[in-house]
Short mmCIF file of C-alpha atoms in Angstrom, two decimals:
data_model
loop_
_atom_site.label_atom_id
_atom_site.label_comp_id
_atom_site.label_asym_id
_atom_site.label_seq_id
_atom_site.Cartn_x
_atom_site.Cartn_y
_atom_site.Cartn_z
CA MET A 1 -81.53 143.44 164.04
CA PRO A 2 -82.34 139.76 163.46
CA SER A 3 -82.94 137.52 166.41
CA PRO A 4 -80.39 134.79 167.21
CA ILE A 5 -80.92 131.98 164.72
CA PRO A 6 -81.10 128.34 165.82
CA VAL A 7 -77.92 126.66 164.70
CA THR A 8 -79.77 123.54 163.57
CA ARG A 9 -81.87 125.62 161.20
CA LEU A 10 -79.06 127.79 159.88
CA LEU A 11 -76.57 125.04 159.10
CA PRO A 12 -77.93 121.83 157.56
CA LYS A 13 -76.08 118.69 158.55
CA ASP A 14 -75.55 117.57 154.97
CA ILE A 15 -73.27 120.50 154.21
CA TYR A 16 -71.98 121.44 157.65
CA PRO A 17 -70.94 118.23 159.44
CA SER A 18 -69.17 119.78 162.43
CA LEU A 19 -70.08 122.91 164.35
CA ASP A 20 -68.34 125.28 166.70
CA ILE A 21 -71.28 126.99 168.31
CA GLY A 22 -70.92 130.65 169.18
CA ILE A 23 -73.20 133.54 170.05
CA CYS A 24 -73.82 136.65 168.04
CA SER A 25 -74.34 140.02 169.68
CA SER A 26 -74.88 143.48 168.24
CA PRO A 27 -74.53 143.75 164.45
CA LEU A 28 -72.42 146.85 165.01
CA ALA A 29 -69.66 144.98 166.86
CA LYS A 30 -67.22 142.71 165.07
CA PRO A 31 -66.11 139.79 167.25
CA SER A 32 -62.49 138.71 167.41
CA CYS A 33 -61.80 135.30 165.91
CA GLY A 34 -62.72 132.47 168.23
CA SER A 35 -64.54 134.74 170.67
CA THR A 36 -68.01 134.19 172.08
CA LEU A 37 -70.12 137.26 172.74
CA GLN A 38 -73.22 137.65 174.88
CA VAL A 39 -76.49 138.95 173.50
CA PRO A 40 -77.25 142.09 175.53
CA GLY A 41 -79.38 141.39 178.58
CA GLN A 42 -79.25 137.61 178.23
CA ARG A 43 -76.97 134.76 179.16
CA PHE A 44 -76.80 131.54 177.23
CA HIS A 45 -75.50 128.09 177.90
CA ARG A 46 -73.77 126.06 175.18
CA LYS A 47 -76.53 123.46 175.30
CA THR A 48 -79.30 125.98 174.62
CA GLY A 49 -79.24 125.14 170.92
CA THR A 50 -82.56 126.73 170.02
CA ARG A 51 -81.24 130.17 171.04
CA LEU A 52 -77.87 130.04 169.37
CA TRP A 53 -76.48 130.25 165.86
CA SER A 54 -73.08 129.48 164.47
CA SER A 55 -70.75 132.07 162.97
CA VAL A 56 -68.17 129.49 161.98
CA ILE A 57 -66.98 128.86 158.45
CA HIS A 58 -64.36 126.17 157.84
CA TRP A 59 -62.09 128.31 155.71
CA GLU A 60 -59.77 125.45 154.82
CA GLN A 61 -62.74 123.77 153.08
CA LEU A 62 -63.42 126.83 150.90
CA ARG A 63 -61.74 126.26 147.53
CA SER A 64 -61.83 127.21 143.84
CA ILE A 65 -63.14 130.72 144.48
CA GLU A 66 -64.07 132.65 141.33
CA SER A 67 -65.88 135.95 140.91
CA VAL A 68 -69.52 135.92 139.76
CA GLY A 69 -70.57 139.54 140.15
CA SER A 70 -70.78 142.59 142.41
CA GLY A 71 -73.35 145.07 143.67
CA GLY A 72 -73.75 148.08 145.89
CA PHE A 73 -72.99 146.30 149.15
CA GLY A 74 -70.70 143.48 148.12
CA SER A 75 -69.28 140.94 145.72
CA VAL A 76 -70.42 137.38 145.01
CA TYR A 77 -68.15 134.43 144.27
CA LYS A 78 -68.62 130.81 143.26
CA ALA A 79 -66.71 128.35 145.43
CA ASP A 80 -66.38 124.74 146.53
CA TYR A 81 -67.26 124.01 150.18
CA PHE A 82 -67.11 120.48 151.58
CA GLY A 83 -67.33 119.23 148.01
CA LYS A 84 -70.46 121.24 147.19
CA THR A 85 -70.77 124.31 144.97
CA VAL A 86 -71.78 127.36 147.00
CA ALA A 87 -71.98 131.12 146.58
CA LEU A 88 -69.83 133.31 148.81
CA LYS A 89 -70.91 136.91 149.35
CA LYS A 90 -68.46 139.43 150.75
CA VAL A 91 -70.27 142.42 152.26
CA LYS A 92 -68.08 145.45 151.87
CA LYS A 93 -67.74 148.55 154.01
CA GLN A 94 -69.30 151.72 152.71
CA THR A 95 -66.83 154.51 153.33
CA LYS A 96 -69.60 157.11 153.27
CA ASN A 97 -72.08 155.10 155.36
CA ARG A 98 -70.54 152.30 157.40
CA LEU A 99 -73.71 151.89 159.46
CA ALA A 100 -75.70 151.13 156.30
CA SER A 101 -73.25 148.44 155.21
CA ARG A 102 -73.36 146.78 158.63
CA GLN A 103 -77.14 146.90 158.67
CA SER A 104 -77.16 145.40 155.18
CA PHE A 105 -75.05 142.48 156.37
CA TRP A 106 -77.36 141.73 159.28
CA ALA A 107 -80.48 142.21 157.19
CA GLU A 108 -79.19 139.43 154.92
CA LEU A 109 -79.68 137.05 157.86
CA ASN A 110 -83.38 137.82 158.33
CA ALA A 111 -84.20 134.82 156.16
CA ALA A 112 -81.25 132.67 157.22
CA HIS A 113 -83.40 130.20 159.17
CA LEU A 114 -85.92 129.71 156.35
CA ARG A 115 -86.03 127.06 153.63
CA HIS A 116 -88.15 127.38 150.50
CA THR A 117 -87.87 126.35 146.87
CA HIS A 118 -88.11 129.95 145.66
CA VAL A 119 -85.87 131.62 148.25
CA VAL A 120 -82.06 131.42 148.13
CA ARG A 121 -80.86 129.37 151.11
CA ILE A 122 -78.26 130.82 153.47
CA ILE A 123 -75.79 128.25 154.80
CA ALA A 124 -73.61 130.27 157.17
CA ALA A 125 -72.42 133.79 157.89
CA THR A 126 -69.68 135.39 159.92
CA THR A 127 -67.86 138.63 160.66
CA CYS A 128 -64.90 136.62 161.95
CA ILE A 129 -62.46 136.30 159.05
CA PRO A 130 -58.96 134.75 159.31
CA LEU A 131 -56.07 137.13 158.76
CA GLU A 132 -54.98 135.31 155.61
CA CYS A 133 -58.49 135.73 154.14
CA GLU A 134 -59.34 139.13 155.53
CA ASP A 135 -59.94 142.09 153.28
CA THR A 136 -59.98 145.42 155.09
CA ASN A 137 -62.87 146.48 152.86
CA ASN A 138 -65.16 143.63 154.02
CA ILE A 139 -67.22 143.49 157.19
CA GLY A 140 -68.48 139.92 156.81
CA MET A 141 -69.07 136.94 154.57
CA ILE A 142 -72.17 134.88 153.82
CA LEU A 143 -72.28 131.36 152.38
CA MET A 144 -75.37 130.59 150.30
CA GLU A 145 -76.61 127.91 147.98
CA TYR A 146 -75.30 128.37 144.47
CA VAL A 147 -78.26 128.90 142.17
CA GLY A 148 -76.37 129.87 139.04
CA SER A 149 -75.04 132.97 137.32
CA ARG A 150 -78.30 134.04 135.65
CA ASN A 151 -80.86 136.47 137.00
CA LEU A 152 -84.12 137.79 135.57
CA HIS A 153 -82.58 141.12 134.60
CA GLN A 154 -80.15 139.32 132.31
CA LEU A 155 -82.90 137.15 130.83
CA ILE A 156 -85.13 140.17 130.20
CA TYR A 157 -82.62 142.61 128.75
CA GLU A 158 -79.52 140.72 127.66
CA CYS A 159 -80.81 137.46 126.15
CA VAL A 160 -82.29 136.92 122.70
CA GLU A 161 -84.33 133.91 123.79
CA PRO A 162 -88.07 134.64 123.86
CA LEU A 163 -90.12 135.12 127.03
CA HIS A 164 -93.49 133.72 126.01
CA GLU A 165 -96.60 134.04 128.19
CA ASP A 166 -96.23 130.63 129.74
CA ARG A 167 -92.66 131.40 130.76
CA TRP A 168 -93.07 134.87 132.27
CA LEU A 169 -96.22 133.71 134.04
CA ARG A 170 -94.35 130.74 135.49
CA TYR A 171 -91.57 133.04 136.69
CA SER A 172 -94.16 135.38 138.21
CA VAL A 173 -95.76 132.48 140.06
CA HIS A 174 -92.36 131.44 141.43
CA ILE A 175 -91.71 134.93 142.80
CA ALA A 176 -95.20 135.15 144.28
CA HIS A 177 -94.74 131.80 146.04
CA GLY A 178 -91.46 133.04 147.50
CA LEU A 179 -93.08 136.27 148.69
CA ARG A 180 -96.00 134.41 150.21
CA PHE A 181 -93.57 132.29 152.20
CA LEU A 182 -91.49 135.27 153.35
CA HIS A 183 -94.52 137.31 154.34
CA SER A 184 -95.94 134.37 156.30
CA HIS A 185 -92.77 134.68 158.42
CA ASP A 186 -93.18 138.48 158.73
CA ILE A 187 -90.21 139.21 156.48
CA VAL A 188 -90.45 141.96 153.87
CA HIS A 189 -87.77 141.93 151.19
CA LEU A 190 -88.04 145.60 150.13
CA ASP A 191 -85.89 145.22 147.01
CA ILE A 192 -87.80 142.91 144.68
CA LYS A 193 -86.56 143.51 141.13
CA PRO A 194 -85.34 141.33 138.24
CA ALA A 195 -81.67 141.58 139.29
CA ASN A 196 -82.53 140.11 142.71
CA VAL A 197 -84.32 137.07 141.31
CA LEU A 198 -81.92 134.28 140.35
CA VAL A 199 -82.80 131.61 137.78
CA SER A 200 -81.49 128.09 138.34
CA SER A 201 -80.41 125.55 135.74
CA GLU A 202 -83.83 123.91 136.31
CA ASP A 203 -85.45 127.26 135.31
CA LEU A 204 -86.64 127.94 138.86
CA CYS A 205 -86.76 131.50 140.17
CA LYS A 206 -85.33 132.15 143.63
CA ILE A 207 -85.51 135.43 145.55
CA ALA A 208 -82.06 136.63 146.60
CA ASP A 209 -80.29 139.57 148.25
CA PHE A 210 -81.95 140.37 151.57
CA GLY A 211 -79.73 143.37 152.33
CA SER A 212 -82.73 145.72 152.46
CA SER A 213 -85.11 143.32 154.22
CA LEU A 214 -86.91 143.80 157.51
CA LYS A 215 -88.32 141.39 160.07
CA LEU A 216 -91.62 142.88 161.19
CA GLU A 217 -93.23 142.27 164.53
CA ARG A 218 -96.55 140.55 163.92
CA GLY A 219 -99.38 143.05 164.07
CA CYS A 220 -97.04 146.07 164.27
CA GLU A 221 -96.28 148.76 161.72
CA VAL A 222 -92.75 150.06 161.22
CA SER A 223 -92.06 153.56 160.01
CA ALA A 224 -89.59 153.84 157.15
CA CYS A 225 -88.30 157.02 158.84
CA SER A 226 -87.58 155.44 162.21
CA THR A 227 -84.00 155.07 163.35
CA SER A 228 -84.32 151.30 163.67
CA VAL A 229 -85.06 150.90 159.96
CA SER A 230 -82.98 153.74 158.61
CA HIS A 231 -81.27 151.31 156.23
CA VAL A 232 -84.47 150.65 154.28
CA GLY A 233 -83.30 151.02 150.73
CA GLY A 234 -84.45 149.34 147.59
CA THR A 235 -84.36 150.47 143.99
CA TYR A 236 -86.23 153.70 143.31
CA THR A 237 -87.93 152.39 140.14
CA HIS A 238 -89.52 149.56 142.13
CA ARG A 239 -90.10 151.25 145.46
CA ALA A 240 -93.65 151.69 146.74
CA PRO A 241 -94.90 155.30 147.04
CA GLU A 242 -95.59 154.98 150.77
CA LEU A 243 -91.92 154.14 151.33
CA LEU A 244 -90.85 157.09 149.18
CA LYS A 245 -92.98 159.25 151.50
CA GLY A 246 -91.47 157.70 154.64
CA GLU A 247 -94.68 156.01 155.72
CA ALA A 248 -95.16 152.62 157.34
CA VAL A 249 -93.48 149.50 155.94
CA SER A 250 -95.76 146.57 155.19
CA PRO A 251 -95.60 143.40 153.06
CA THR A 252 -97.63 145.12 150.33
CA ALA A 253 -94.53 147.20 149.52
CA ASP A 254 -93.13 143.97 148.04
CA ILE A 255 -96.34 143.53 146.02
CA PHE A 256 -95.82 146.94 144.44
CA SER A 257 -92.26 145.95 143.49
CA PHE A 258 -93.54 142.62 142.19
CA GLY A 259 -95.95 144.47 139.89
CA ILE A 260 -93.13 146.49 138.33
CA THR A 261 -91.06 143.30 137.94
CA MET A 262 -93.91 141.41 136.29
CA TRP A 263 -94.44 144.32 133.88
CA GLN A 264 -90.75 144.06 132.93
CA LEU A 265 -91.16 140.34 132.28
CA ILE A 266 -94.10 141.01 130.00
CA THR A 267 -92.71 143.97 128.03
CA ARG A 268 -88.91 143.55 128.34
CA LYS A 269 -88.66 147.33 128.68
CA GLN A 270 -87.42 149.71 131.38
CA PRO A 271 -90.29 150.92 133.59
CA TYR A 272 -89.38 154.62 133.47
CA THR A 273 -87.18 157.04 131.58
CA GLY A 274 -85.98 160.46 132.63
CA ASP A 275 -84.40 162.06 135.67
CA ARG A 276 -84.49 160.05 138.91
CA GLN A 277 -85.94 162.88 141.00
CA HIS A 278 -88.61 163.56 138.40
CA VAL A 279 -89.63 159.89 138.44
CA LEU A 280 -89.75 159.80 142.25
CA TYR A 281 -91.92 162.89 142.37
CA ALA A 282 -94.24 161.67 139.63
CA VAL A 283 -94.73 158.23 141.25
CA VAL A 284 -95.82 159.85 144.52
CA ALA A 285 -97.61 162.99 143.36
CA HIS A 286 -99.04 161.98 139.98
CA ASN A 287 -99.42 158.20 140.32
CA LEU A 288 -96.87 157.54 137.56
CA ARG A 289 -96.69 153.86 136.63
CA PRO A 290 -95.21 151.88 133.71
CA CYS A 291 -97.19 152.19 130.49
CA VAL A 292 -99.80 149.49 129.84
CA GLN A 293 -100.97 150.93 126.48
CA GLN A 294 -98.96 148.36 124.57
CA PRO A 295 -99.69 145.39 122.30
CA GLU A 296 -98.94 142.92 125.10
CA PHE A 297 -102.04 144.13 126.96
CA VAL A 298 -104.55 144.08 124.10
CA SER A 299 -105.66 140.44 124.20
CA GLU A 300 -108.04 139.06 126.81
CA GLN A 301 -105.05 137.54 128.61
CA GLY A 302 -103.23 140.86 128.39
CA GLN A 303 -106.17 142.76 129.83
CA SER A 304 -106.34 140.37 132.78
CA SER A 305 -102.62 140.84 133.34
CA ARG A 306 -103.05 144.60 133.15
CA SER A 307 -105.83 144.50 135.74
CA LEU A 308 -103.65 142.48 138.11
CA LEU A 309 -100.68 144.82 137.63
CA GLU A 310 -102.80 147.88 138.37
CA ARG A 311 -103.97 146.27 141.60
CA CYS A 312 -100.38 145.44 142.57
CA TRP A 313 -99.14 148.98 142.09
CA SER A 314 -102.17 150.73 143.56
CA ARG A 315 -101.42 154.03 145.31
CA GLU A 316 -103.07 152.72 148.48
CA ALA A 317 -101.19 149.84 150.05
CA SER A 318 -104.44 148.43 151.47
CA CYS A 319 -105.86 148.08 147.94
CA ARG A 320 -103.07 145.79 146.74
CA PRO A 321 -103.49 142.02 146.89
CA THR A 322 -101.56 140.14 149.52
CA ALA A 323 -99.05 137.53 148.40
CA GLN A 324 -101.56 134.94 149.60
CA GLU A 325 -104.13 136.38 147.17
CA LEU A 326 -101.59 136.96 144.42
CA VAL A 327 -100.66 133.30 143.96
CA PRO A 328 -104.15 132.03 142.97
CA SER A 329 -104.67 135.08 140.72
CA LEU A 330 -101.52 134.21 138.80
CA GLU A 331 -102.38 130.51 138.71
CA GLN A 332 -105.74 131.43 137.20
CA LEU A 333 -103.96 133.44 134.50
CA ARG A 334 -101.77 130.42 133.73
CA SER A 335 -104.76 128.08 133.53
CA SER A 336 -106.37 130.31 130.90
CA LEU A 337 -103.47 129.97 128.47
#
C-alpha cells in the first residue's frame, strides 16, 4: 500500500488551483463522497500538509471525454480538465479477483508524487465518484498527463516507419533514464514492455501504467509470494525468472524486462513463440531468451548491443546491470554511431 502522498506534490498548482484536502485510508475501503477517513493508527490535522493527499477531482471541469484504449485493469480516455488535455484512467473491478483490481489501483499511485521527463505524471486520483459519473464496474479514477495515443508496441509492430539505430537507442536511453529515476525512489515497475511505454509528439518515451508496481523498503527484499505483494503481475514474456519462481523482488527485475523490450526495438519481432506454459518453463529451467543470431547483431554495434542485452537478461539478478549502470552503457552505444 502506498504511503499518504503530500498534496503539494500530487497536485501541481498550475493544473489544480483549488484543493479540498482529504485523507486516504486502506486501499480496500471505498470512502463515501465528501468523507474524510483516518489512516489506521494515526490522526491528522488539516494543516499537516506533508502527510496528506487529495482525492478530489473537480468533475464539472472534466469535459470532452473520448476513449483512447483499454487494458486488463481499466480503460483510458482523453479529456479536457481546467482547459488542459489530460488522460483519465478508469480502473475496473475484476469479477474474478476484486482484490487484485483494488491493489492495481493503489499500485498506480506509487509514483504519484514523482516528476520526471520519462515517467507519466499523475495529477489526481480518487475512489469517490459522483453518482452521475459512477460506473458500477469501476473502483476508481486516475487523472494523468496526456502524452499521446502512441506507444512503443504500436511503433514496433503496427507502423511502417523505420526504427533506425539512432532511434531505438534513443528510446532505450529514455526508458533507462526513467527506470534509474524510479529505482532511486525504491519503486519497481514490474511490467516494463513496449505497450507500457508511451511516445509523445516530441518523440519522448515515458513509462506508464504502474498497476503492477511496488514501493520497496530501502535495504529490504520482498518476496513475490508474500501476501503483501500477491498482486505482482507483469507480462509473462517480459517477466524475470526469479519472479516466475516466486523469489525476491528487486529493481533488476525491471532490467530484465528492459532487455526484452530493447530486443523488440532492435528486431521488431515477438520475443517468443509457442505455448505460454512452455515458454515460462523454458525461461526458468533452460535459460530461454530471445534469439540474437540475427543480422541486426552481426556488426560491431550489434555485437555490443547483444552483449548488453545478455547482461540485462542474465539468469542471476545480481549479474544484471543496475539502471544507474545501464544509462552510461547505452550512451556509449549511441556515441559510437
